[in-house]
Short mmCIF file of C-alpha atoms in Angstrom, two decimals:
data_model
loop_
_atom_site.label_atom_id
_atom_site.label_comp_id
_atom_site.label_asym_id
_atom_site.label_seq_id
_atom_site.Cartn_x
_atom_site.Cartn_y
_atom_site.Cartn_z
CA MET A 1 130.07 176.38 86.07
CA LYS A 2 126.75 176.06 87.83
CA GLU A 3 126.12 172.47 89.06
CA GLN A 4 123.35 170.64 87.33
CA LEU A 5 121.67 167.29 87.87
CA TYR A 6 124.43 165.26 86.30
CA THR A 7 127.43 167.41 87.31
CA ILE A 8 126.90 166.94 91.06
CA PRO A 9 127.59 163.14 91.09
CA VAL A 10 130.51 163.76 88.74
CA ASN A 11 132.05 166.41 90.88
CA ASP A 12 131.46 164.27 94.12
CA ALA A 13 133.25 161.32 92.47
CA PHE A 14 136.20 163.33 91.35
CA ASN A 15 136.53 164.83 94.85
CA GLU A 16 137.23 161.45 96.31
CA PRO A 17 140.72 159.85 96.25
CA CYS A 18 139.65 156.88 94.00
CA GLU A 19 141.52 154.97 91.34
CA CYS A 20 138.73 155.52 88.93
CA PRO A 21 136.01 158.13 89.57
CA LEU A 22 133.76 156.60 86.96
CA CYS A 23 133.90 153.30 88.61
CA LYS A 24 132.67 155.09 91.79
CA ILE A 25 129.75 156.66 89.78
CA TYR A 26 128.94 153.31 88.30
CA ASP A 27 129.03 151.64 91.75
CA ASN A 28 126.66 154.21 93.12
CA LEU A 29 124.34 153.72 90.23
CA GLU A 30 124.39 149.98 90.77
CA GLN A 31 123.44 150.24 94.42
CA GLU A 32 120.69 152.65 93.69
CA SER A 33 119.36 150.38 90.98
CA ILE A 34 119.41 147.42 93.40
CA ASP A 35 117.53 149.53 95.97
CA PHE A 36 115.10 150.64 93.37
CA MET A 37 114.31 147.00 92.17
CA LEU A 38 113.65 145.84 95.72
CA GLY A 39 111.47 148.86 96.65
CA PRO A 40 107.88 149.19 95.61
CA SER A 41 108.95 149.26 91.91
CA TYR A 42 108.86 145.45 91.58
CA MET A 43 105.02 145.56 91.94
CA GLU A 44 104.77 148.10 89.07
CA ASP A 45 103.40 146.34 85.86
CA ASP A 46 105.56 148.22 83.40
CA ILE A 47 108.83 147.30 85.23
CA ARG A 48 107.78 143.71 85.70
CA MET A 49 106.94 143.41 81.97
CA GLU A 50 110.61 144.46 81.29
CA THR A 51 112.12 142.17 83.97
CA ASN A 52 110.03 139.28 82.70
CA LYS A 53 111.66 139.68 79.31
CA THR A 54 115.23 140.44 80.27
CA GLY A 55 115.73 138.88 83.72
CA PHE A 56 119.10 139.73 85.48
CA CYS A 57 122.69 138.92 84.97
CA THR A 58 124.55 136.61 87.34
CA LYS A 59 126.19 139.52 89.20
CA HIS A 60 123.00 141.49 89.79
CA ILE A 61 120.78 138.49 90.65
CA LYS A 62 123.28 137.78 93.43
CA GLN A 63 123.26 141.32 94.60
CA LEU A 64 119.41 141.24 94.68
CA TYR A 65 119.51 137.99 96.68
CA ASP A 66 121.99 139.33 99.20
CA ARG A 67 119.60 142.19 100.14
CA GLN A 68 117.33 139.61 101.83
CA ASN A 69 114.05 140.71 100.35
CA ARG A 70 112.95 137.22 99.64
CA LEU A 71 109.30 138.09 98.63
CA GLY A 72 110.47 140.78 96.12
CA ILE A 73 113.05 138.51 94.35
CA ALA A 74 110.68 135.62 94.49
CA LEU A 75 107.96 137.62 92.63
CA MET A 76 110.34 138.84 89.97
CA LEU A 77 111.85 135.45 89.44
CA HIS A 78 108.38 133.71 89.24
CA THR A 79 106.94 135.86 86.46
CA HIS A 80 110.25 135.97 84.63
CA MET A 81 110.41 132.10 84.73
CA LYS A 82 106.81 131.79 83.55
CA HIS A 83 107.43 134.16 80.73
CA THR A 84 110.68 132.39 79.72
CA GLY A 85 109.31 128.81 80.17
CA GLU A 86 106.29 129.53 78.09
CA HIS A 87 108.41 131.04 75.27
CA ILE A 88 110.92 128.01 75.25
CA GLU A 89 108.08 125.51 75.46
CA LYS A 90 106.35 127.09 72.49
CA MET A 91 109.54 127.34 70.41
CA ALA A 92 110.75 123.86 71.38
CA LYS A 93 107.46 122.37 69.98
CA SER A 94 107.60 124.42 66.77
CA CYS A 95 111.29 123.67 66.00
CA ASN A 96 112.15 120.70 63.69
CA SER A 97 115.57 119.58 64.59
CA SER A 98 115.88 117.63 61.45
CA LYS A 99 114.97 120.43 59.16
CA LYS A 100 117.74 121.13 56.62
CA SER A 101 118.62 123.96 54.36
CA LEU A 102 118.97 123.60 50.53
CA PHE A 103 122.61 122.63 51.08
CA GLY A 104 121.82 119.78 53.28
CA LYS A 105 122.99 121.55 56.50
CA LYS A 106 120.70 121.88 59.53
CA GLU A 107 119.22 125.27 60.06
CA LYS A 108 120.09 127.09 63.23
CA SER A 109 117.20 126.93 65.64
CA PRO A 110 115.67 130.21 66.71
CA LEU A 111 115.44 128.64 70.16
CA ILE A 112 119.27 128.99 70.44
CA ASP A 113 119.04 132.64 69.51
CA TYR A 114 116.41 133.26 72.14
CA ILE A 115 118.37 131.51 74.92
CA LYS A 116 121.55 133.51 74.09
CA GLU A 117 119.43 136.73 74.14
CA ILE A 118 118.16 136.18 77.61
CA GLU A 119 121.54 134.95 78.82
CA ASN A 120 122.96 138.22 77.76
CA SER A 121 120.27 140.54 78.98
CA CYS A 122 119.79 142.20 82.44
CA TYR A 123 117.20 144.82 83.51
CA ILE A 124 119.68 146.45 85.99
CA CYS A 125 122.53 146.57 83.48
CA ASN A 126 120.31 148.26 80.94
CA ARG A 127 119.08 150.71 83.58
CA ILE A 128 122.60 151.71 84.63
CA GLU A 129 123.94 152.01 81.07
CA ASN A 130 121.17 154.29 80.01
CA VAL A 131 122.16 156.80 82.76
CA PHE A 132 125.90 156.06 82.86
CA ASP A 133 126.34 157.25 79.24
CA ARG A 134 125.14 160.73 80.36
CA TYR A 135 127.89 160.86 82.95
CA ILE A 136 130.59 160.08 80.43
CA LYS A 137 129.19 162.96 78.39
CA THR A 138 129.12 165.16 81.56
CA VAL A 139 132.74 164.46 82.34
CA ILE A 140 133.80 165.65 78.85
CA HIS A 141 131.48 168.61 78.94
CA CYS A 142 132.81 169.66 82.39
CA TYR A 143 136.38 169.33 81.25
CA THR A 144 135.88 171.58 78.30
CA HIS A 145 133.65 174.20 80.00
CA ASP A 146 134.90 174.30 83.66
CA ASP A 147 138.46 175.21 84.53
CA ASP A 148 138.07 174.02 88.09
CA PHE A 149 136.90 170.70 86.88
CA LYS A 150 139.60 170.41 84.36
CA LYS A 151 142.14 170.91 87.14
CA LYS A 152 140.39 168.33 89.30
CA PHE A 153 140.39 165.91 86.26
CA ASN A 154 144.08 166.34 85.72
CA GLU A 155 144.90 165.83 89.33
CA SER A 156 142.76 162.62 89.64
CA LYS A 157 144.23 159.12 90.07
CA GLY A 158 143.28 158.15 86.62
CA PHE A 159 140.72 155.53 85.48
CA CYS A 160 140.21 151.89 84.89
CA THR A 161 140.97 150.66 81.43
CA LYS A 162 137.34 150.26 80.42
CA HIS A 163 136.37 153.85 81.40
CA TYR A 164 139.57 155.33 79.86
CA GLY A 165 138.45 153.68 76.57
CA MET A 166 134.96 154.94 76.98
CA LEU A 167 136.08 158.52 77.53
CA TYR A 168 138.62 158.33 74.62
CA GLU A 169 135.90 156.99 72.28
CA TYR A 170 133.23 159.50 73.22
CA ALA A 171 135.71 162.38 72.98
CA GLU A 172 136.62 161.30 69.45
CA LYS A 173 133.00 161.39 68.56
CA THR A 174 132.08 164.75 70.00
CA LEU A 175 135.12 167.20 70.28
CA ASN A 176 136.51 169.20 67.51
CA SER A 177 140.24 168.76 66.64
CA SER A 178 141.75 171.34 69.02
CA ALA A 179 139.58 170.36 72.08
CA LEU A 180 140.07 166.70 71.18
CA ASN A 181 143.86 166.93 71.15
CA ASN A 182 143.92 168.66 74.42
CA PHE A 183 141.55 166.24 76.15
CA ILE A 184 143.28 163.09 74.73
CA SER A 185 146.62 164.34 75.66
CA ASP A 186 145.59 164.86 79.34
CA LEU A 187 143.57 161.74 79.35
CA ASN A 188 146.52 159.56 78.12
CA ASP A 189 148.85 161.15 80.68
CA ILE A 190 146.49 160.57 83.63
CA TYR A 191 145.66 157.12 82.66
CA ILE A 192 149.18 155.87 81.79
CA ASN A 193 150.97 157.55 84.74
CA ASN A 194 148.53 156.26 87.19
CA PHE A 195 148.46 152.82 85.72
CA LYS A 196 152.14 152.72 86.05
CA ARG A 197 152.04 153.85 89.56
CA VAL A 198 149.69 151.15 90.73
CA THR A 199 151.74 148.58 88.69
CA ASP A 200 154.90 149.70 90.52
CA GLU A 201 153.00 149.46 93.91
CA LEU A 202 151.91 146.10 92.96
CA GLU A 203 155.44 145.10 92.19
CA TRP A 204 156.68 146.26 95.60
CA PHE A 205 153.85 144.31 97.21
CA ILE A 206 155.30 141.27 95.48
CA ASP A 207 158.91 142.13 96.45
CA LYS A 208 157.86 142.43 100.06
CA PHE A 209 157.60 138.68 100.14
CA ASP A 210 161.27 138.35 99.40
CA TYR A 211 163.00 137.71 102.74
CA LYS A 212 165.59 140.42 101.81
CA ASN A 213 162.73 143.05 101.93
CA GLU A 214 160.90 141.72 105.11
CA ASN A 215 162.11 144.73 107.16
CA GLU A 216 161.49 147.30 104.53
CA PRO A 217 158.31 149.49 104.76
CA TRP A 218 155.19 148.60 102.67
CA LYS A 219 154.98 152.13 101.32
CA ASN A 220 151.65 152.39 99.50
CA SER A 221 151.44 148.75 98.55
CA LYS A 222 149.35 147.12 101.20
CA ASP A 223 146.12 147.45 99.20
CA ALA A 224 147.85 147.22 95.81
CA ILE A 225 145.93 144.11 94.81
CA GLN A 226 142.53 145.77 95.49
CA ARG A 227 143.56 148.90 93.53
CA SER A 228 145.00 146.85 90.69
CA ILE A 229 141.71 144.87 90.35
CA LEU A 230 139.94 148.26 90.17
CA LYS A 231 142.27 149.51 87.47
CA THR A 232 142.11 146.30 85.35
CA ASN A 233 138.50 145.06 85.98
CA GLY A 234 136.67 148.11 87.34
CA LEU A 235 135.67 146.23 90.53
CA PHE A 236 135.77 147.43 94.06
CA ILE A 237 137.17 144.93 96.48
CA GLU A 238 136.80 145.56 100.21
#
Protein backbone atom coordinates (compact mmCIF):
# COMPACT_ATOMS: atom_id res chain seq x y z
CA MET A 1 0.00 0.00 0.00
CA LYS A 2 1.36 3.41 -0.97
CA GLU A 3 2.44 5.46 2.03
CA GLN A 4 0.30 8.48 2.84
CA LEU A 5 0.63 11.32 5.33
CA TYR A 6 -0.59 9.27 8.30
CA THR A 7 0.83 5.89 7.29
CA ILE A 8 4.47 7.07 7.39
CA PRO A 9 4.60 7.77 11.17
CA VAL A 10 2.63 4.57 11.81
CA ASN A 11 5.06 2.45 9.82
CA ASP A 12 8.04 4.21 11.39
CA ALA A 13 6.72 3.49 14.90
CA PHE A 14 6.03 -0.17 14.13
CA ASN A 15 9.54 -0.51 12.70
CA GLU A 16 11.02 0.28 16.12
CA PRO A 17 11.39 -2.42 18.84
CA CYS A 18 9.05 -0.59 21.21
CA GLU A 19 6.68 -2.05 23.84
CA CYS A 20 3.92 0.18 22.44
CA PRO A 21 4.24 1.75 18.96
CA LEU A 22 1.24 3.96 19.67
CA CYS A 23 2.97 5.38 22.73
CA LYS A 24 5.88 6.21 20.43
CA ILE A 25 3.53 8.01 18.05
CA TYR A 26 1.91 9.87 20.94
CA ASP A 27 5.31 10.84 22.38
CA ASN A 28 6.42 12.22 19.01
CA LEU A 29 3.21 14.23 18.72
CA GLU A 30 3.73 15.55 22.22
CA GLN A 31 7.26 16.74 21.50
CA GLU A 32 6.13 18.33 18.23
CA SER A 33 3.32 20.13 20.08
CA ILE A 34 5.69 21.48 22.73
CA ASP A 35 8.00 22.76 19.98
CA PHE A 36 5.00 24.26 18.17
CA MET A 37 3.80 26.10 21.28
CA LEU A 38 7.19 27.64 21.96
CA GLY A 39 7.80 28.67 18.35
CA PRO A 40 6.22 31.72 16.71
CA SER A 41 2.76 30.22 17.30
CA TYR A 42 2.43 31.67 20.80
CA MET A 43 2.21 35.13 19.24
CA GLU A 44 -0.71 34.17 16.97
CA ASP A 45 -4.03 35.60 18.14
CA ASP A 46 -6.19 32.55 17.38
CA ILE A 47 -3.89 30.22 19.33
CA ARG A 48 -3.59 32.60 22.26
CA MET A 49 -7.40 32.87 22.40
CA GLU A 50 -7.56 29.09 22.83
CA THR A 51 -4.72 28.84 25.37
CA ASN A 52 -6.30 31.70 27.32
CA LYS A 53 -9.44 29.57 27.74
CA THR A 54 -7.90 26.15 28.25
CA GLY A 55 -4.46 26.69 29.76
CA PHE A 56 -2.27 23.58 30.14
CA CYS A 57 -2.34 20.43 32.24
CA THR A 58 0.31 19.86 34.92
CA LYS A 59 2.36 17.53 32.71
CA HIS A 60 2.51 19.86 29.74
CA ILE A 61 3.11 23.09 31.64
CA LYS A 62 6.16 21.36 33.18
CA GLN A 63 7.39 20.31 29.73
CA LEU A 64 6.91 23.84 28.43
CA TYR A 65 8.82 25.26 31.39
CA ASP A 66 11.68 22.78 30.93
CA ARG A 67 12.31 24.06 27.39
CA GLN A 68 13.72 27.31 28.86
CA ASN A 69 11.71 29.69 26.64
CA ARG A 70 10.89 31.97 29.55
CA LEU A 71 9.37 34.79 27.48
CA GLY A 72 7.08 32.45 25.54
CA ILE A 73 5.69 30.71 28.60
CA ALA A 74 5.40 34.01 30.47
CA LEU A 75 3.28 35.54 27.70
CA MET A 76 0.98 32.51 27.53
CA LEU A 77 0.61 32.32 31.30
CA HIS A 78 0.00 36.06 31.63
CA THR A 79 -2.93 36.26 29.22
CA HIS A 80 -4.35 32.94 30.49
CA MET A 81 -4.22 34.23 34.07
CA LYS A 82 -5.87 37.51 33.09
CA HIS A 83 -8.64 35.63 31.28
CA THR A 84 -9.17 33.20 34.18
CA GLY A 85 -8.92 35.83 36.89
CA GLU A 86 -11.47 38.11 35.24
CA HIS A 87 -13.94 35.24 34.81
CA ILE A 88 -13.56 34.05 38.39
CA GLU A 89 -13.84 37.57 39.79
CA LYS A 90 -17.02 38.22 37.80
CA MET A 91 -18.56 34.89 38.80
CA ALA A 92 -17.54 35.26 42.44
CA LYS A 93 -19.32 38.60 42.67
CA SER A 94 -22.49 37.29 41.04
CA CYS A 95 -22.71 34.08 43.07
CA ASN A 96 -24.83 34.13 46.19
CA SER A 97 -23.52 31.39 48.48
CA SER A 98 -26.64 31.52 50.62
CA LYS A 99 -29.05 30.98 47.73
CA LYS A 100 -31.13 27.85 48.24
CA SER A 101 -33.32 25.71 46.05
CA LEU A 102 -37.00 24.99 46.65
CA PHE A 103 -36.00 22.02 48.82
CA GLY A 104 -33.83 24.10 51.11
CA LYS A 105 -30.51 22.87 49.75
CA LYS A 106 -27.82 25.23 48.50
CA GLU A 107 -27.58 25.34 44.74
CA LYS A 108 -24.27 24.36 43.18
CA SER A 109 -22.28 27.42 42.25
CA PRO A 110 -21.38 27.74 38.53
CA LEU A 111 -18.00 28.94 39.77
CA ILE A 112 -17.18 25.37 40.84
CA ASP A 113 -18.07 24.04 37.38
CA TYR A 114 -15.86 26.67 35.75
CA ILE A 115 -12.88 25.80 37.95
CA LYS A 116 -13.31 22.08 37.25
CA GLU A 117 -13.52 22.85 33.53
CA ILE A 118 -10.22 24.73 33.42
CA GLU A 119 -8.55 22.18 35.72
CA ASN A 120 -9.41 19.44 33.20
CA SER A 121 -8.50 21.31 30.03
CA CYS A 122 -5.20 21.59 28.18
CA TYR A 123 -4.46 23.07 24.77
CA ILE A 124 -1.66 20.57 24.08
CA CYS A 125 -3.75 17.54 25.13
CA ASN A 126 -6.54 18.70 22.82
CA ARG A 127 -4.13 19.29 19.95
CA ILE A 128 -2.58 15.83 20.30
CA GLU A 129 -5.86 13.97 20.68
CA ASN A 130 -7.30 15.56 17.53
CA VAL A 131 -4.41 14.10 15.52
CA PHE A 132 -3.83 10.90 17.47
CA ASP A 133 -7.35 9.65 16.77
CA ARG A 134 -6.45 9.58 13.07
CA TYR A 135 -3.44 7.39 13.80
CA ILE A 136 -5.62 4.86 15.60
CA LYS A 137 -7.79 4.72 12.48
CA THR A 138 -4.69 4.45 10.30
CA VAL A 139 -3.37 1.43 12.22
CA ILE A 140 -6.61 -0.46 11.67
CA HIS A 141 -6.82 0.66 8.04
CA CYS A 142 -3.26 -0.52 7.37
CA TYR A 143 -3.93 -3.83 9.12
CA THR A 144 -6.94 -4.53 6.93
CA HIS A 145 -5.45 -3.27 3.62
CA ASP A 146 -1.71 -3.94 3.78
CA ASP A 147 -0.39 -7.50 4.26
CA ASP A 148 3.13 -6.25 4.99
CA PHE A 149 1.84 -4.02 7.75
CA LYS A 150 -0.35 -6.81 9.13
CA LYS A 151 2.77 -8.96 9.46
CA LYS A 152 4.58 -6.09 11.14
CA PHE A 153 1.61 -5.60 13.50
CA ASN A 154 1.56 -9.27 14.50
CA GLU A 155 5.31 -9.32 15.11
CA SER A 156 5.28 -6.20 17.30
CA LYS A 157 5.90 -6.16 21.04
CA GLY A 158 2.30 -5.31 21.78
CA PHE A 159 0.73 -2.21 23.30
CA CYS A 160 0.16 -0.46 26.57
CA THR A 161 -3.22 -1.19 28.15
CA LYS A 162 -4.71 2.18 27.19
CA HIS A 163 -3.87 1.89 23.51
CA TYR A 164 -4.87 -1.76 23.40
CA GLY A 165 -8.30 -0.61 24.61
CA MET A 166 -8.45 2.22 22.07
CA LEU A 167 -7.67 -0.13 19.18
CA TYR A 168 -10.24 -2.63 20.46
CA GLU A 169 -12.93 0.04 20.82
CA TYR A 170 -12.38 1.64 17.42
CA ALA A 171 -12.27 -1.74 15.67
CA GLU A 172 -15.66 -2.63 17.16
CA LYS A 173 -17.08 0.61 15.80
CA THR A 174 -15.74 0.35 12.27
CA LEU A 175 -15.02 -3.23 11.13
CA ASN A 176 -17.52 -5.76 9.83
CA SER A 177 -17.88 -9.04 11.70
CA SER A 178 -15.33 -11.05 9.71
CA ALA A 179 -12.62 -8.37 9.71
CA LEU A 180 -13.39 -7.56 13.34
CA ASN A 181 -12.96 -11.17 14.49
CA ASN A 182 -9.59 -11.44 12.74
CA PHE A 183 -8.33 -8.13 14.09
CA ILE A 184 -9.50 -8.72 17.67
CA SER A 185 -8.03 -12.22 17.68
CA ASP A 186 -4.61 -10.92 16.61
CA LEU A 187 -4.84 -7.88 18.88
CA ASN A 188 -5.67 -10.00 21.93
CA ASP A 189 -2.82 -12.43 21.25
CA ILE A 190 -0.30 -9.63 20.77
CA TYR A 191 -1.36 -7.71 23.85
CA ILE A 192 -1.75 -10.66 26.24
CA ASN A 193 1.39 -12.53 25.19
CA ASN A 194 3.61 -9.47 25.36
CA PHE A 195 2.06 -8.26 28.61
CA LYS A 196 2.86 -11.65 30.12
CA ARG A 197 6.38 -11.50 28.70
CA VAL A 198 7.13 -8.19 30.39
CA THR A 199 5.44 -9.36 33.61
CA ASP A 200 7.71 -12.42 33.66
CA GLU A 201 10.77 -10.25 33.02
CA LEU A 202 9.75 -7.99 35.89
CA GLU A 203 9.36 -11.05 38.10
CA TRP A 204 12.90 -12.17 37.23
CA PHE A 205 14.15 -8.64 38.01
CA ILE A 206 12.63 -9.05 41.51
CA ASP A 207 14.01 -12.57 41.89
CA LYS A 208 17.51 -11.31 41.10
CA PHE A 209 17.49 -9.56 44.47
CA ASP A 210 17.33 -12.94 46.18
CA TYR A 211 20.88 -13.93 47.19
CA LYS A 212 20.31 -17.36 45.64
CA ASN A 213 20.13 -15.73 42.20
CA GLU A 214 22.91 -13.17 42.54
CA ASN A 215 25.17 -15.10 40.15
CA GLU A 216 22.41 -15.79 37.65
CA PRO A 217 22.22 -13.71 34.43
CA TRP A 218 19.84 -10.74 34.26
CA LYS A 219 18.44 -12.04 30.96
CA ASN A 220 16.14 -9.32 29.58
CA SER A 221 15.13 -7.91 32.95
CA LYS A 222 17.53 -4.99 33.55
CA ASP A 223 15.07 -2.45 32.14
CA ALA A 224 11.94 -4.39 33.12
CA ILE A 225 10.69 -1.60 35.40
CA GLN A 226 10.83 1.02 32.64
CA ARG A 227 9.10 -1.28 30.15
CA SER A 228 6.49 -2.28 32.72
CA ILE A 229 5.67 1.39 33.32
CA LEU A 230 5.26 1.81 29.56
CA LYS A 231 2.92 -1.19 29.42
CA THR A 232 0.78 -0.07 32.38
CA ASN A 233 0.96 3.72 32.20
CA GLY A 234 2.06 4.56 28.65
CA LEU A 235 5.02 6.52 29.96
CA PHE A 236 8.57 6.46 28.63
CA ILE A 237 11.18 6.35 31.41
CA GLU A 238 14.82 6.98 30.50
